[in-house]
């Protein structure tokens, strides 16, 4: 939900790690990750409906903590994890990855909850998070990846999402337009289109 904005500056490098039980013990980090995700989802819909600042809760701190704790025993390869992006010791973004969720086809993974701090957008953070998430999915045996996002025609933020997901990253919608619109009606915004897109993981080399 946080596509990069154009930037010409050279930013410090980003380190991406999988959230762990050690991160779960850092209450400030847990709260910041939840805030990043909720802010990203708030920005994606704030021009489409009346929404008090900070009231679009996509994930709670408790849920973030649970994602971190799922990585306690990495040898068991948890099904769903959160990837964290750090720059100069500060968390600047996150992205989830899920191995074979029940709503996808065989050998299809999923990533989502993509969020990048406003000041870090357009500096490569989102790309590094996606790279890490897809590498994790490939290591888990996935050959395809699926994402979902809400698209609203004429909405600048939605268009940025579509351009990044379906042009730059090469995702393609795998469900009929009418189905996408019907799901948009179900989630409560009649003009929206809920796009489900997939891409072959082995095609992404950079």
CSV table of C-alpha atoms in Angstrom, one decimal:
chain,number,residue,atom,x,y,z
A,1,UNK,CA,0.0,0.0,0.0
A,2,UNK,CA,3.0,2.3,-0.1
A,3,UNK,CA,4.3,2.7,-3.7
A,4,UNK,CA,7.5,4.8,-4.0
A,5,UNK,CA,7.2,8.4,-4.9
A,6,UNK,CA,9.8,9.8,-7.3
A,7,UNK,CA,13.1,10.8,-5.8
A,8,UNK,CA,16.5,11.9,-7.1
A,9,UNK,CA,18.4,11.8,-3.8
A,10,UNK,CA,20.8,9.1,-2.8
A,11,UNK,CA,19.7,7.5,0.5
A,12,UNK,CA,21.6,5.3,2.9
A,13,UNK,CA,21.4,1.6,2.4
A,14,UNK,CA,18.5,-0.5,3.8
A,15,UNK,CA,18.7,-3.7,5.7
A,16,UNK,CA,15.7,-6.1,5.6
A,17,UNK,CA,15.3,-8.8,8.3
A,18,UNK,CA,12.5,-11.1,9.3
A,19,UNK,CA,10.7,-10.0,12.5
A,20,UNK,CA,11.5,-12.3,15.4
A,21,UNK,CA,10.6,-13.0,19.0
A,22,UNK,CA,13.3,-10.5,20.0
A,23,UNK,CA,11.5,-7.8,18.0
A,24,UNK,CA,8.3,-8.8,19.8
A,25,UNK,CA,9.9,-7.9,23.1
A,26,UNK,CA,10.5,-4.3,21.8
A,27,UNK,CA,7.2,-2.6,22.6
A,28,UNK,CA,8.3,0.7,20.9
A,29,UNK,CA,9.2,-1.2,17.7
A,30,UNK,CA,5.9,-3.1,17.7
A,31,UNK,CA,3.9,0.1,18.1
A,32,UNK,CA,5.9,1.8,15.4
A,33,UNK,CA,5.3,-1.0,12.9
A,34,UNK,CA,1.6,-1.0,13.6
A,35,UNK,CA,1.5,2.8,13.2
A,36,UNK,CA,3.4,2.5,9.8
A,37,UNK,CA,0.9,0.0,8.4
A,38,UNK,CA,-2.2,1.8,9.7
A,39,UNK,CA,-0.9,5.1,8.3
A,40,UNK,CA,-0.3,3.6,4.9
A,41,UNK,CA,-3.8,2.1,4.8
A,42,UNK,CA,-5.3,5.4,6.0
A,43,UNK,CA,-3.6,7.3,3.2
A,44,UNK,CA,-4.9,4.8,0.6
A,45,UNK,CA,-8.6,5.6,1.5
A,46,UNK,CA,-8.5,9.1,3.1
A,47,UNK,CA,-9.7,10.8,-0.1
A,48,UNK,CA,-12.5,8.3,-0.7
A,49,UNK,CA,-14.4,8.5,2.6
A,50,UNK,CA,-14.7,10.5,5.8
A,51,UNK,CA,-12.1,9.0,8.1
A,52,UNK,CA,-10.7,10.6,11.3
A,53,UNK,CA,-6.9,10.7,11.3
A,54,UNK,CA,-5.4,7.5,12.7
A,55,UNK,CA,-8.7,5.6,12.8
A,56,UNK,CA,-8.2,3.2,9.9
A,57,UNK,CA,-6.9,0.3,11.9
A,58,UNK,CA,-5.6,-2.4,9.6
A,59,UNK,CA,-3.5,-4.2,12.2
A,60,UNK,CA,-3.1,-3.9,16.0
A,61,UNK,CA,0.1,-3.9,18.0
A,62,UNK,CA,-0.9,-7.3,19.4
A,63,UNK,CA,-1.2,-8.7,15.9
A,64,UNK,CA,2.2,-7.3,15.0
A,65,UNK,CA,3.6,-9.0,18.1
A,66,UNK,CA,2.0,-12.3,17.1
A,67,UNK,CA,3.6,-12.1,13.6
A,68,UNK,CA,7.0,-11.6,15.2
A,69,UNK,CA,6.5,-14.5,17.7
A,70,UNK,CA,5.7,-16.8,14.8
A,71,UNK,CA,9.3,-16.6,13.8
A,72,UNK,CA,10.6,-18.0,17.1
A,73,UNK,CA,11.6,-21.3,15.6
A,74,UNK,CA,12.9,-20.5,12.1
A,75,UNK,CA,13.8,-24.1,11.4
A,76,UNK,CA,10.1,-24.8,11.3
A,77,UNK,CA,9.6,-22.1,8.6
A,78,UNK,CA,6.6,-20.2,9.9
A,79,UNK,CA,3.8,-19.8,7.3
A,80,UNK,CA,3.5,-16.1,7.7
A,81,UNK,CA,6.1,-13.5,8.8
A,82,UNK,CA,6.8,-9.8,8.7
A,83,UNK,CA,9.9,-8.4,7.0
A,84,UNK,CA,11.3,-5.2,8.5
A,85,UNK,CA,13.3,-2.6,6.7
A,86,UNK,CA,15.9,-0.7,8.8
A,87,UNK,CA,17.9,2.4,7.8
A,88,UNK,CA,20.5,3.8,10.1
A,89,UNK,CA,19.0,1.8,13.0
A,90,UNK,CA,15.4,3.0,12.5
A,91,UNK,CA,12.5,0.9,11.1
A,92,UNK,CA,11.3,2.6,7.9
A,93,UNK,CA,9.1,-0.1,6.4
A,94,UNK,CA,7.6,-3.5,6.6
A,95,UNK,CA,6.0,-6.2,4.4
A,96,UNK,CA,4.4,-9.6,5.2
A,97,UNK,CA,4.9,-12.8,3.3
A,98,UNK,CA,2.7,-15.9,3.5
A,99,UNK,CA,3.5,-19.4,2.2
A,100,UNK,CA,0.6,-21.0,0.4
A,101,UNK,CA,-2.4,-19.2,1.9
A,102,UNK,CA,-5.7,-21.0,1.5
A,103,UNK,CA,-7.1,-18.6,-1.0
A,104,UNK,CA,-4.4,-19.1,-3.6
A,105,UNK,CA,-3.5,-21.9,-6.0
A,106,UNK,CA,-0.8,-24.6,-5.4
A,107,UNK,CA,2.7,-23.2,-5.0
A,108,UNK,CA,1.5,-19.7,-4.8
A,109,UNK,CA,2.7,-17.4,-2.1
A,110,UNK,CA,1.4,-14.0,-1.0
A,111,UNK,CA,2.9,-10.7,0.2
A,112,UNK,CA,1.0,-7.7,1.6
A,113,UNK,CA,0.9,-5.1,4.4
A,114,UNK,CA,3.5,-3.2,2.4
A,115,UNK,CA,4.1,0.1,4.3
A,116,UNK,CA,7.0,2.6,4.1
A,117,UNK,CA,7.5,5.7,6.3
A,118,UNK,CA,6.6,8.8,4.4
A,119,UNK,CA,10.1,10.3,4.6
A,120,UNK,CA,11.6,7.1,3.2
A,121,UNK,CA,9.2,6.7,0.2
A,122,UNK,CA,10.9,6.8,-3.2
A,123,UNK,CA,14.3,5.7,-1.8
A,124,UNK,CA,14.2,2.0,-2.6
A,125,UNK,CA,12.7,0.7,0.7
A,126,UNK,CA,9.6,-0.8,-0.9
A,127,UNK,CA,11.6,-2.6,-3.6
A,128,UNK,CA,14.0,-4.1,-1.0
A,129,UNK,CA,11.0,-5.3,1.1
A,130,UNK,CA,9.4,-7.0,-1.9
A,131,UNK,CA,12.7,-8.5,-2.9
A,132,UNK,CA,13.1,-10.0,0.5
A,133,UNK,CA,9.5,-11.2,0.7
A,134,UNK,CA,9.7,-13.0,-2.7
A,135,UNK,CA,13.0,-14.5,-1.9
A,136,UNK,CA,11.5,-16.0,1.3
A,137,UNK,CA,8.5,-17.4,-0.7
A,138,UNK,CA,10.8,-18.9,-3.3
A,139,UNK,CA,12.8,-20.6,-0.6
A,140,UNK,CA,9.6,-22.0,0.8
A,141,UNK,CA,8.8,-23.7,-2.6
A,142,UNK,CA,6.5,-21.1,-4.1
A,143,UNK,CA,6.7,-20.5,-7.9
A,144,UNK,CA,4.0,-17.7,-8.1
A,145,UNK,CA,3.0,-14.8,-5.9
A,146,UNK,CA,-0.3,-13.1,-5.4
A,147,UNK,CA,-1.2,-9.6,-4.1
A,148,UNK,CA,-4.5,-7.8,-3.7
A,149,UNK,CA,-5.2,-4.1,-3.6
A,150,UNK,CA,-8.1,-1.7,-3.9
A,151,UNK,CA,-8.2,0.4,-7.1
A,152,UNK,CA,-10.4,3.5,-7.6
A,153,UNK,CA,-10.5,5.0,-11.0
A,154,UNK,CA,-9.4,8.7,-11.0
A,155,UNK,CA,-7.8,8.4,-7.6
A,156,UNK,CA,-4.2,9.5,-7.7
A,157,UNK,CA,-3.0,7.1,-4.9
A,158,UNK,CA,-4.8,4.2,-6.5
A,159,UNK,CA,-3.2,5.0,-9.9
A,160,UNK,CA,0.3,5.0,-8.2
A,161,UNK,CA,-0.5,1.6,-6.8
A,162,UNK,CA,-1.6,0.2,-10.2
A,163,UNK,CA,1.4,1.7,-12.0
A,164,UNK,CA,3.8,0.2,-9.5
A,165,UNK,CA,2.2,-3.2,-9.1
A,166,UNK,CA,1.0,-3.9,-12.6
A,167,UNK,CA,3.5,-2.0,-14.7
A,168,UNK,CA,6.8,-1.9,-12.9
A,169,UNK,CA,6.5,-5.2,-11.0
A,170,UNK,CA,4.6,-7.0,-13.8
A,171,UNK,CA,1.6,-8.3,-11.9
A,172,UNK,CA,-1.5,-9.2,-13.8
A,173,UNK,CA,-5.1,-9.3,-12.6
A,174,UNK,CA,-6.3,-12.9,-12.5
A,175,UNK,CA,-10.0,-12.3,-11.9
A,176,UNK,CA,-12.8,-10.8,-14.1
A,177,UNK,CA,-13.5,-7.1,-13.8
A,178,UNK,CA,-17.1,-7.7,-12.7
A,179,UNK,CA,-15.9,-9.9,-9.9
A,180,UNK,CA,-13.4,-7.2,-8.8
A,181,UNK,CA,-16.2,-4.6,-8.8
A,182,UNK,CA,-18.6,-6.9,-6.8
A,183,UNK,CA,-15.9,-7.4,-4.1
A,184,UNK,CA,-15.5,-3.6,-4.1
A,185,UNK,CA,-19.2,-3.3,-3.3
A,186,UNK,CA,-18.9,-5.9,-0.5
A,187,UNK,CA,-16.1,-4.0,1.2
A,188,UNK,CA,-18.2,-0.9,1.3
A,189,UNK,CA,-16.9,1.5,-1.4
A,190,UNK,CA,-19.1,1.2,-4.5
A,191,UNK,CA,-16.7,2.8,-6.9
A,192,UNK,CA,-13.8,0.6,-6.0
A,193,UNK,CA,-12.3,-2.4,-7.7
A,194,UNK,CA,-10.6,-5.1,-5.6
A,195,UNK,CA,-7.8,-6.4,-7.8
A,196,UNK,CA,-6.2,-9.8,-7.3
A,197,UNK,CA,-3.0,-10.1,-9.2
A,198,UNK,CA,-0.4,-12.8,-9.7
A,199,UNK,CA,3.1,-13.0,-11.2
A,200,UNK,CA,5.6,-15.8,-11.8
A,201,UNK,CA,8.3,-15.5,-9.2
A,202,UNK,CA,11.1,-16.8,-11.4
A,203,UNK,CA,10.5,-14.0,-13.9
A,204,UNK,CA,11.7,-11.3,-11.4
A,205,UNK,CA,15.4,-11.1,-11.5
A,206,UNK,CA,16.1,-7.6,-10.1
